[in-house]
GROMACS .gro file of N, CA and C in nm:
model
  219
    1UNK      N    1   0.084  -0.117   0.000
    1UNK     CA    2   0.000   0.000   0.000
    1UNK      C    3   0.090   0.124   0.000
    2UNK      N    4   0.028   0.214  -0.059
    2UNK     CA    5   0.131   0.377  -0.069
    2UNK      C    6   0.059   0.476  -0.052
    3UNK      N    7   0.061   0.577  -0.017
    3UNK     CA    8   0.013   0.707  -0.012
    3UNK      C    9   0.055   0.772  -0.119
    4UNK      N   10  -0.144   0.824  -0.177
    4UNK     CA   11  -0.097   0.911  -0.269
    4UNK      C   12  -0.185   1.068  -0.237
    5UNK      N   13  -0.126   1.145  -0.288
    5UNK     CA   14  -0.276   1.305  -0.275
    5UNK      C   15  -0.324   1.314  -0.398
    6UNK      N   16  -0.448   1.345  -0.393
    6UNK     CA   17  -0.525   1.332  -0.497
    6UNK      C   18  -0.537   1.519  -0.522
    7UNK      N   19  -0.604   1.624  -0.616
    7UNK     CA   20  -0.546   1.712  -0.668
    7UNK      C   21  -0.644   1.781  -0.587
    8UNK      N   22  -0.685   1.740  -0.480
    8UNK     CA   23  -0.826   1.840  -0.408
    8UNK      C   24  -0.727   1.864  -0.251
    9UNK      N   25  -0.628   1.771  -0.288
    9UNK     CA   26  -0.532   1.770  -0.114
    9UNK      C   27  -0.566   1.615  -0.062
   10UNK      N   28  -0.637   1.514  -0.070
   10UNK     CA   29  -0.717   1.446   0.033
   10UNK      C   30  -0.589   1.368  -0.028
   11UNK      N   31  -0.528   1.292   0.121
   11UNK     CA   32  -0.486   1.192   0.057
   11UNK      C   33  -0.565   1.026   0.068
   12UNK      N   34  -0.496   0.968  -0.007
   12UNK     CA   35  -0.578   0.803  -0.012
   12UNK      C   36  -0.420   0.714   0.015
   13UNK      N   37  -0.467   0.594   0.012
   13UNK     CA   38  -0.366   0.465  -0.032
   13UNK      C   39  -0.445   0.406  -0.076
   14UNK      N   40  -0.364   0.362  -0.148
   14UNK     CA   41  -0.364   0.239  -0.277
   14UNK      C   42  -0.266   0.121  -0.267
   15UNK      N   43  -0.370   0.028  -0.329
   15UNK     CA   44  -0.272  -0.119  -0.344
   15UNK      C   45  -0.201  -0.121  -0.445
   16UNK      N   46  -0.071  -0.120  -0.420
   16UNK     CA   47   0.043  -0.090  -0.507
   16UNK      C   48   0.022  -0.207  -0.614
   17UNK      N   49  -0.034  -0.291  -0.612
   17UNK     CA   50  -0.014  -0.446  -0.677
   17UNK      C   51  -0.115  -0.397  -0.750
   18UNK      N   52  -0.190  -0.318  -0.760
   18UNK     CA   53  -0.310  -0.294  -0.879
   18UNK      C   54  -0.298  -0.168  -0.963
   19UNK      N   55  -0.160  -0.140  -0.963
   19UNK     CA   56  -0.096  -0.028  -1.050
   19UNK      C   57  -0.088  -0.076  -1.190
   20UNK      N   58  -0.104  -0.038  -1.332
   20UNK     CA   59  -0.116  -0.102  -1.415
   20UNK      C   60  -0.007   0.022  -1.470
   21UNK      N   61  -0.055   0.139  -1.488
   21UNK     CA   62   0.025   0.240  -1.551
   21UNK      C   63   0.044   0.357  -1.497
   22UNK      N   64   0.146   0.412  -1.517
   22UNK     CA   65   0.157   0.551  -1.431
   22UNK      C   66   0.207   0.656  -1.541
   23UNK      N   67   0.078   0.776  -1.573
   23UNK     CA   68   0.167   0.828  -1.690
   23UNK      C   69   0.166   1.013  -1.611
   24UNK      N   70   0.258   1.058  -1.699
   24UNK     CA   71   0.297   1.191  -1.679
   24UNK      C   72   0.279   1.301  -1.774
   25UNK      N   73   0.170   1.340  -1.768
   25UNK     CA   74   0.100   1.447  -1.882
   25UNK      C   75   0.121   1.551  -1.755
   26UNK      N   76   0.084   1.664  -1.781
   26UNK     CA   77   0.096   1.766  -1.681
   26UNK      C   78   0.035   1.724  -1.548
   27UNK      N   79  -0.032   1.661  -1.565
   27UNK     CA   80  -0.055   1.565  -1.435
   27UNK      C   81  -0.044   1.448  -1.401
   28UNK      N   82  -0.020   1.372  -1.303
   28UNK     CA   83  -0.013   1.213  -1.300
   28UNK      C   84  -0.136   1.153  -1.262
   29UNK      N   85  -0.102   1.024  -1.404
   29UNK     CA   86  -0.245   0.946  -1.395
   29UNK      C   87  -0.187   0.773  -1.346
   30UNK      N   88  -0.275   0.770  -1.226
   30UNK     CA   89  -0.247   0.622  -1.201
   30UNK      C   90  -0.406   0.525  -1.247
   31UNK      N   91  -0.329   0.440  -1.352
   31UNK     CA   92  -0.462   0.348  -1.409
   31UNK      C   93  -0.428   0.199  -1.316
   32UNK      N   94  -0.528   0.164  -1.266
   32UNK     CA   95  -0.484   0.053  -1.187
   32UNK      C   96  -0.599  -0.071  -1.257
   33UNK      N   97  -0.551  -0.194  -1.241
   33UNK     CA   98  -0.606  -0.280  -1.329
   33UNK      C   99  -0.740  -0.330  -1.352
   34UNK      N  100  -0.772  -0.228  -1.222
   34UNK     CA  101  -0.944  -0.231  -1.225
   34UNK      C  102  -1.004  -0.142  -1.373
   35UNK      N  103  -0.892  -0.100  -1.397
   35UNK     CA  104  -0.958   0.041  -1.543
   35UNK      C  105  -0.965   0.159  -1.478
   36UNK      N  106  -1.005   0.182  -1.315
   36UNK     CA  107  -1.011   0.326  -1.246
   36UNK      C  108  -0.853   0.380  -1.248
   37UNK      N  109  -0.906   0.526  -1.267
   37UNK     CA  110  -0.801   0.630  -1.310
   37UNK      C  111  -0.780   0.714  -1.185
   38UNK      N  112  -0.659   0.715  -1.126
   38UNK     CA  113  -0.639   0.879  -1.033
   38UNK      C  114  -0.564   0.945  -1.080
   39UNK      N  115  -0.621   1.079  -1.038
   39UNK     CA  116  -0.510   1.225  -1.071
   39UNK      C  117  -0.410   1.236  -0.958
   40UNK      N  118  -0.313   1.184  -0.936
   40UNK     CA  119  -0.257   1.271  -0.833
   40UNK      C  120  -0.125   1.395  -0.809
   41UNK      N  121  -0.124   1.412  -0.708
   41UNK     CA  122  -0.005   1.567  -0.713
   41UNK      C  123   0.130   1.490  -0.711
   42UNK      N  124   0.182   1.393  -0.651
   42UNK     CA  125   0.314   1.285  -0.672
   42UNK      C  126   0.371   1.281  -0.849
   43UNK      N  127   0.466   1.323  -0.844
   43UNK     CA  128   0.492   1.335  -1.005
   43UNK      C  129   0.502   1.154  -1.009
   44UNK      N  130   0.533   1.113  -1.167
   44UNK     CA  131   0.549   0.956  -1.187
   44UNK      C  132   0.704   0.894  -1.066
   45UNK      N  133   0.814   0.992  -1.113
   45UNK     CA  134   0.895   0.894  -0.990
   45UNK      C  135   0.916   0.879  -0.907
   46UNK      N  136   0.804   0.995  -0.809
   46UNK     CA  137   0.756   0.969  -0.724
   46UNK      C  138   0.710   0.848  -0.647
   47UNK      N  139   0.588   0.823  -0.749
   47UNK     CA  140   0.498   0.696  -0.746
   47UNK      C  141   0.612   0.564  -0.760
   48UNK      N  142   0.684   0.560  -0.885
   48UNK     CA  143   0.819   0.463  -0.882
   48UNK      C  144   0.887   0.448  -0.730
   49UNK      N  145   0.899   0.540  -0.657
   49UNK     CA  146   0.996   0.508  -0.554
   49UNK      C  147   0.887   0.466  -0.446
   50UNK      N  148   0.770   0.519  -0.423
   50UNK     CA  149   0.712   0.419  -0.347
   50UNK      C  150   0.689   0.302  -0.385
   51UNK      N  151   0.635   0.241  -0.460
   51UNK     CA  152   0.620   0.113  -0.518
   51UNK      C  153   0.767   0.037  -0.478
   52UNK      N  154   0.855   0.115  -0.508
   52UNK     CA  155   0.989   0.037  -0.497
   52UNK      C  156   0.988   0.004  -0.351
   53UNK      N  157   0.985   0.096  -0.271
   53UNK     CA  158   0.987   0.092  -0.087
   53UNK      C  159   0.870  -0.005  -0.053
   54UNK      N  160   0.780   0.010  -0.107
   54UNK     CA  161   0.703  -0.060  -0.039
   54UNK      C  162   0.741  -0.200  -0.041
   55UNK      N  163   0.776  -0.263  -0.228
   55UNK     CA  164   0.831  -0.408  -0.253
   55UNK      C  165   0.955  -0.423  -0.139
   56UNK      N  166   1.033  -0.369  -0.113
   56UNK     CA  167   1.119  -0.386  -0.043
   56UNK      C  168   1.095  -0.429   0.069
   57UNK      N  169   1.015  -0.330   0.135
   57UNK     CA  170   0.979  -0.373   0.256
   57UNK      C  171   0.904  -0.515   0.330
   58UNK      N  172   0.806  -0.537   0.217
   58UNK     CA  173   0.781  -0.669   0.255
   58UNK      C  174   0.832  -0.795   0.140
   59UNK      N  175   0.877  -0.791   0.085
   59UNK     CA  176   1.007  -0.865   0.016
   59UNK      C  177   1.152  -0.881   0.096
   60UNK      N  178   1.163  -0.774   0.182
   60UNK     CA  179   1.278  -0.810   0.299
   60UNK      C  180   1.231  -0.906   0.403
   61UNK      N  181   1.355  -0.978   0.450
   61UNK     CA  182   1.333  -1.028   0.591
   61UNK      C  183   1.349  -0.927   0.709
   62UNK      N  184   1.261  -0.965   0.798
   62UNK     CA  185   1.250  -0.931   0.902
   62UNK      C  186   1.409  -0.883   0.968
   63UNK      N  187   1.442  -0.778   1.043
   63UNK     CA  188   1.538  -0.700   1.066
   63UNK      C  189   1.633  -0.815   1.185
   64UNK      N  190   1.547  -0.859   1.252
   64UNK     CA  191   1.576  -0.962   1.365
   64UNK      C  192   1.555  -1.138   1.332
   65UNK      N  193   1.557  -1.173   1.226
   65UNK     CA  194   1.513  -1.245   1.154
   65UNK      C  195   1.660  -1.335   1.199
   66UNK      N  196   1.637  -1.479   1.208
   66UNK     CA  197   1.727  -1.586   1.228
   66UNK      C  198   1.698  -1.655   1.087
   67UNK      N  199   1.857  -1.694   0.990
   67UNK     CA  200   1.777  -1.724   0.860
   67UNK      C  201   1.741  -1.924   0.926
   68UNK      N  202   1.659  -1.928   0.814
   68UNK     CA  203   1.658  -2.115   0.894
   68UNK      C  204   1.791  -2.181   0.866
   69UNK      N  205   1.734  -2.312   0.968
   69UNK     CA  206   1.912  -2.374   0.959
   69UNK      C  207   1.815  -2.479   0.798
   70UNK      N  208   1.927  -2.506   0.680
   70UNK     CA  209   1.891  -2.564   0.627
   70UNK      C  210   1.927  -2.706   0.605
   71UNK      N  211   2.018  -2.731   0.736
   71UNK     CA  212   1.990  -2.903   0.779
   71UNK      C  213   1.842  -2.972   0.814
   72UNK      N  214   1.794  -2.831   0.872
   72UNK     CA  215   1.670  -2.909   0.913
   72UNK      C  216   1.574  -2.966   0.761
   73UNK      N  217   1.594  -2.949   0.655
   73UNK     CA  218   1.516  -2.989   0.510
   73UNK      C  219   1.585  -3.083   0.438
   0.00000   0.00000   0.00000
């Protein structure tokens, strides 16, 4: 999920996983795979670097994370 502002101020989040396209006309349009369109104030690499943080974040292991022993398999 990411935070975006929409062009009235309000912000929302969105499920990053239903991003389909992100384009950059004088404004940014996020089309997500439902077909719904947002305007928001986040330019496009903006939107790129959250998407990126967010994958990261839960694509990382845990900070305190013991990796498994792989004798046990």
């Amino acid at each position: 999920m990411i935070k975006v502002t929409t062009l009235n101020g309000k912000e929302l989040v969105i499920n990053a996983e239903l991003i389909e396209t992100v384009e950059q006309t004088p404004d940014t349009i996020i089309t997500l795979t439902t077909n719904k369109k947002l305007i928001v104030l986040e330019d496009a690499d903006d939107i790129i670097d959250k998407v990126i943080e967010y994958k990261q974040k839960i694509f990382s292991p845990p900070e305190n994370s013991t990796p498994l022993n792989p004798t046990l398999f």
